[in-house]
């Protein structure tokens, strides 16, 4: 079961430029910044209540987010649902016919464990399942 929306992932050309909107105009609080090599991105998390916005800028043009930006431009990239047992959730989703991009969880931002579902099996929405690390 999905516990809640963990974050919305938003692709940006430049995190520092995007922070002008999210920090200064929206008055959100930046809580984390990290280069996530496994996803080819620099990422920041901003607090929105108990959820987050995740801004993603690509480490290069051949990364998934780099290709997304080239094709679609900046904007909403994925939605992430939080779970408490990602292995059980992946078994359940696979049985439900969801096409998984990650057969096993990988390491996401803030040492979370994440897996992505292919948008062609989720109505066009790139969907991330995230189990936060202890303490987050
Ligand atoms: Zn994400």
XYZ file of C-alpha atoms and ligand atoms in Angstrom:
137
model
C 0.000 0.000 0.000
C 1.190 3.491 -0.766
C 1.407 5.460 2.490
C 1.483 8.921 0.969
C 2.997 11.037 -1.767
C 6.662 11.341 -0.817
C 7.616 13.895 -3.437
C 7.093 15.280 -6.883
C 10.205 15.127 -9.055
C 10.697 18.186 -11.244
C 13.297 18.357 -14.001
C 15.177 21.653 -14.221
C 18.065 22.923 -16.313
C 19.756 24.528 -13.320
C 19.027 23.874 -9.673
C 20.395 27.224 -8.598
C 18.147 29.048 -11.061
C 15.144 26.956 -9.991
C 15.780 27.735 -6.335
C 14.936 31.355 -7.069
C 11.364 30.176 -7.585
C 11.116 27.468 -4.944
C 13.050 29.110 -2.121
C 12.482 32.786 -2.726
C 9.059 32.993 -4.408
C 7.424 29.916 -2.873
C 9.298 30.267 0.451
C 10.001 26.524 0.668
C 12.831 25.281 2.875
C 15.718 23.457 1.228
C 16.490 20.429 3.391
C 18.934 18.368 1.356
C 21.263 18.576 -1.640
C 23.031 15.606 -3.161
C 24.581 14.252 -6.328
C 22.874 10.897 -7.002
C 25.250 9.139 -9.389
C 22.944 6.124 -9.777
C 20.306 8.393 -11.315
C 22.694 10.771 -13.094
C 21.377 13.825 -11.322
C 22.093 16.566 -8.906
C 19.040 16.722 -6.642
C 17.643 18.900 -3.894
C 14.702 18.318 -1.590
C 12.460 21.103 -0.354
C 9.893 20.643 2.384
C 6.173 21.009 1.673
C 4.414 19.964 4.848
C 5.304 16.298 5.297
C 6.019 15.874 1.603
C 8.724 17.207 -0.655
C 9.510 18.673 -3.998
C 12.611 17.128 -5.570
C 14.391 19.287 -8.136
C 16.539 17.310 -10.554
C 19.200 18.596 -12.909
C 21.093 16.163 -15.135
C 24.807 15.388 -14.742
C 25.000 15.105 -18.542
C 22.901 14.980 -21.723
C 22.950 11.163 -21.895
C 21.347 10.690 -18.474
C 17.611 9.948 -18.157
C 16.841 13.472 -16.949
C 19.124 14.969 -19.618
C 17.162 13.117 -22.300
C 13.868 14.126 -20.676
C 14.858 17.806 -20.776
C 15.956 17.578 -24.415
C 12.664 15.966 -25.412
C 10.111 17.633 -23.151
C 11.785 20.632 -21.536
C 11.616 21.442 -17.834
C 8.606 20.316 -15.824
C 7.121 17.518 -13.768
C 9.247 14.404 -14.215
C 7.826 11.830 -11.798
C 5.635 11.224 -8.783
C 7.013 9.264 -5.829
C 4.869 7.232 -3.451
C 6.216 6.275 -0.063
C 6.049 2.675 1.158
C 7.270 0.903 4.280
C 8.294 -2.400 2.632
C 9.612 -1.835 -0.875
C 10.335 -5.526 -1.614
C 6.750 -6.512 -0.817
C 5.477 -3.570 -2.834
C 7.504 -4.546 -5.909
C 6.134 -8.098 -5.718
C 2.610 -6.722 -5.484
C 3.077 -4.270 -8.383
C 4.670 -6.899 -10.608
C 1.727 -9.234 -9.933
C -0.616 -6.374 -10.827
C 1.020 -6.113 -14.248
C 3.091 -2.987 -13.636
C 6.290 -2.897 -15.665
C 9.216 -2.229 -13.323
C 12.295 -0.358 -14.527
C 14.128 -1.601 -11.433
C 13.661 -5.264 -10.558
C 15.367 -4.648 -7.239
C 15.546 -1.413 -5.249
C 18.468 0.948 -5.771
C 19.820 3.758 -3.653
C 18.064 7.082 -4.026
C 18.428 10.480 -2.421
C 19.176 10.537 1.351
C 20.007 6.809 1.268
C 16.406 5.918 0.504
C 15.621 2.731 -1.414
C 13.771 3.385 -4.653
C 12.421 1.673 -7.757
C 10.782 3.146 -10.827
C 7.764 1.920 -12.803
C 7.681 2.397 -16.564
C 5.250 5.124 -17.630
C 3.825 2.910 -20.383
C 2.295 0.746 -17.662
C 1.184 3.633 -15.428
C -0.853 5.840 -17.725
C 2.085 7.942 -18.850
C 3.337 8.872 -15.377
C 6.876 7.893 -14.434
C 6.255 6.510 -10.948
C 8.810 6.059 -8.190
C 8.320 3.862 -5.148
C 10.410 5.047 -2.222
C 11.208 3.599 1.152
C 12.971 6.311 3.141
C 16.058 5.491 5.191
C 15.560 5.252 8.948
C 15.157 8.687 10.451
C 13.697 10.290 7.333
Zn 12.245 11.095 -6.972
